[in-house]
Tab-separated table of C-alpha atoms in Angstrom:
chain	number	residue	atom	x	y	z
A	2	MET	CA	0.000	0.000	0.000
A	3	ARG	CA	1.280	3.472	-0.807
A	4	THR	CA	0.110	6.492	1.134
A	5	ARG	CA	-0.080	10.100	0.189
A	6	LEU	CA	2.940	12.254	0.989
A	7	ILE	CA	3.100	12.637	4.749
A	8	PRO	CA	4.641	15.933	5.912
A	9	PRO	CA	7.275	16.073	8.680
A	10	GLY	CA	5.557	15.375	11.976
A	11	GLY	CA	2.513	13.995	10.153
A	12	VAL	CA	0.823	10.672	10.856
A	13	ALA	CA	-0.687	7.954	8.675
A	14	GLU	CA	-2.889	5.318	10.269
A	15	LEU	CA	-3.816	1.966	8.773
A	16	VAL	CA	-6.262	-0.379	10.507
A	17	VAL	CA	-6.571	-3.922	9.154
A	18	GLN	CA	-7.874	-7.250	10.404
A	19	LEU	CA	-5.239	-9.925	9.946
A	20	PRO	CA	-5.370	-13.622	10.740
A	21	PRO	CA	-2.990	-14.799	13.484
A	22	GLY	CA	0.618	-14.866	12.346
A	23	VAL	CA	3.830	-12.889	12.091
A	24	TYR	CA	4.043	-10.084	9.549
A	25	GLU	CA	6.893	-7.873	8.396
A	26	VAL	CA	5.945	-4.212	8.109
A	27	ASP	CA	8.166	-1.949	6.010
A	28	CYS	CA	7.785	1.789	5.727
A	29	TYR	CA	9.934	3.253	2.989
A	30	VAL	CA	10.727	6.931	2.619
A	31	GLU	CA	12.001	8.075	-0.745
A	32	ASP	CA	14.912	10.508	-0.844
A	33	ASP	CA	15.277	13.275	-3.439
A	34	ALA	CA	16.630	10.746	-5.967
A	35	GLY	CA	13.617	8.460	-5.547
A	36	GLU	CA	15.643	5.842	-3.656
A	37	HIS	CA	14.538	4.368	-0.355
A	38	ASP	CA	17.546	2.324	0.785
A	39	GLU	CA	18.655	4.675	3.575
A	40	LEU	CA	15.389	6.028	4.931
A	41	GLY	CA	12.385	4.399	6.544
A	42	MET	CA	11.759	1.673	9.092
A	43	GLU	CA	11.124	-2.051	9.408
A	44	ASN	CA	9.048	-3.719	12.103
A	45	ILE	CA	7.594	-7.111	13.005
A	46	LEU	CA	3.896	-7.393	13.790
A	47	THR	CA	2.684	-10.469	15.671
A	48	VAL	CA	-1.060	-11.190	15.648
A	49	ARG	CA	-2.115	-13.721	18.305
A	50	GLU	CA	-5.229	-15.865	18.337
A	51	ASP	CA	-8.142	-13.965	19.974
A	52	ALA	CA	-5.931	-10.931	20.559
A	53	PRO	CA	-7.876	-7.722	21.158
A	54	LEU	CA	-7.366	-4.928	18.677
A	55	LEU	CA	-4.631	-2.777	20.163
A	56	LEU	CA	-2.866	0.019	18.360
A	57	VAL	CA	0.561	0.781	19.763
A	58	SER	CA	2.906	3.349	18.316
A	59	PRO	CA	6.393	4.140	19.491
A	60	PRO	CA	6.811	7.746	20.539
A	61	VAL	CA	7.691	9.932	17.584
A	62	ALA	CA	10.302	12.566	18.153
A	63	PRO	CA	9.020	15.958	17.077
A	64	VAL	CA	10.632	17.412	13.991
A	65	PRO	CA	12.406	20.643	14.894
A	66	ALA	CA	10.417	23.364	13.202
A	67	VAL	CA	10.489	27.094	12.677
A	68	SER	CA	7.249	28.921	11.939
A	69	ILE	CA	7.383	31.997	9.753
A	70	LYS	CA	4.540	34.155	10.994
A	71	SER	CA	3.800	37.811	11.611
A	72	PHE	CA	7.035	38.692	9.822
A	73	ALA	CA	9.180	36.744	12.301
A	74	PHE	CA	10.941	33.385	12.614
A	75	VAL	CA	9.551	31.519	15.645
A	76	PRO	CA	11.526	30.506	17.637
A	77	GLU	CA	14.194	33.120	17.103
A	78	VAL	CA	16.846	30.682	18.365
A	79	LEU	CA	16.461	26.945	17.718
A	80	GLU	CA	18.886	24.507	19.371
A	81	VAL	CA	19.377	21.084	17.734
A	82	LYS	CA	21.918	18.253	17.630
A	83	ALA	CA	24.155	17.609	14.607
A	84	GLY	CA	22.377	15.506	11.981
A	85	THR	CA	18.987	17.101	12.648
A	86	VAL	CA	16.676	18.207	9.834
A	87	VAL	CA	14.974	21.542	10.523
A	88	VAL	CA	11.764	22.513	8.710
A	89	TRP	CA	10.663	26.133	8.170
A	90	THR	CA	6.988	26.680	7.290
A	91	ASN	CA	5.551	29.962	6.023
A	92	GLU	CA	2.336	30.747	7.887
A	93	ASP	CA	2.093	34.288	6.509
A	94	PRO	CA	0.030	35.199	3.423
A	95	VAL	CA	3.115	36.950	1.981
A	96	PRO	CA	6.301	35.435	0.511
A	97	HIS	CA	9.435	34.800	2.563
A	98	THR	CA	12.829	33.133	2.119
A	99	VAL	CA	15.300	31.463	4.470
A	100	VAL	CA	18.879	32.509	3.667
A	101	ALA	CA	22.024	31.684	5.659
A	102	GLU	CA	24.242	34.691	6.290
A	103	ASP	CA	27.283	32.571	5.375
A	104	GLY	CA	25.628	31.436	2.119
A	105	SER	CA	25.488	27.766	3.180
A	106	PHE	CA	21.772	27.471	2.383
A	107	ILE	CA	18.998	29.377	0.651
A	108	SER	CA	15.370	28.369	0.315
A	109	GLN	CA	13.144	28.693	-2.669
A	110	LEU	CA	10.611	31.517	-2.514
A	111	LEU	CA	8.005	30.421	0.029
A	112	PHE	CA	5.140	32.248	-1.651
A	113	GLY	CA	2.003	31.045	0.054
A	114	GLN	CA	0.895	29.714	3.381
A	115	ASN	CA	2.064	26.259	4.451
A	116	LEU	CA	4.941	26.093	1.977
A	117	SER	CA	8.055	24.756	3.655
A	118	PHE	CA	11.816	24.406	3.326
A	119	SER	CA	14.044	21.933	5.141
A	120	ARG	CA	17.763	21.536	5.708
A	121	GLU	CA	19.927	19.038	7.571
A	122	PHE	CA	22.517	20.523	9.912
A	123	SER	CA	25.488	18.129	9.954
A	124	LEU	CA	28.148	20.278	11.592
A	125	PRO	CA	28.061	21.964	15.015
A	126	GLY	CA	27.949	25.762	15.036
A	127	ALA	CA	25.670	28.780	15.062
A	128	TYR	CA	23.891	29.416	11.762
A	129	GLN	CA	22.406	32.901	11.417
A	130	TYR	CA	19.770	33.350	8.748
A	131	PHE	CA	17.336	35.969	7.452
A	132	CYS	CA	14.552	36.594	4.950
A	133	SER	CA	15.968	38.210	1.806
A	134	ILE	CA	12.637	39.953	1.144
A	135	HIS	CA	12.306	41.276	4.709
A	136	PRO	CA	15.922	41.611	5.937
A	137	THR	CA	14.923	42.640	9.460
A	138	MET	CA	13.588	39.097	9.939
A	139	ARG	CA	16.563	37.322	11.528
A	140	ALA	CA	17.089	34.195	13.607
A	141	GLN	CA	19.569	31.384	14.171
A	142	VAL	CA	19.952	27.637	14.500
A	143	VAL	CA	22.507	26.512	17.098
A	144	VAL	CA	23.844	23.018	16.391
A	145	SER	CA	25.580	21.004	19.120
A	146	PRO	CA	27.629	17.801	18.595
């Protein structure tokens, strides 16, 4: 079964009735090249005879996110660990961008509400960024090892 595109932090739920047995459950996530070797998860589902229907999900770590709203980046300072993907989402009805002061990243034009941009921060450091359309909008991501 394929699902629709699930945004960061989103949830897909599938409820099925299966006969008793052991089932392998694979959840693949395609990367930008359309491959899914590195991303996703595998799990084993055991259905017992006369087992009650019980849905159990492991806790999902929240995706670090920055909201762009009221002409500001919220939070103004976001602290993450190296290897974390940060997602910026425009909640304003006007266009914005996300541009690193050191030139290490630049978003596409986020023209419209709920458009987003994401970037993985691999190296520790403080990354200052701004909106090129509204240069007084400034914030930073602080990455620890």
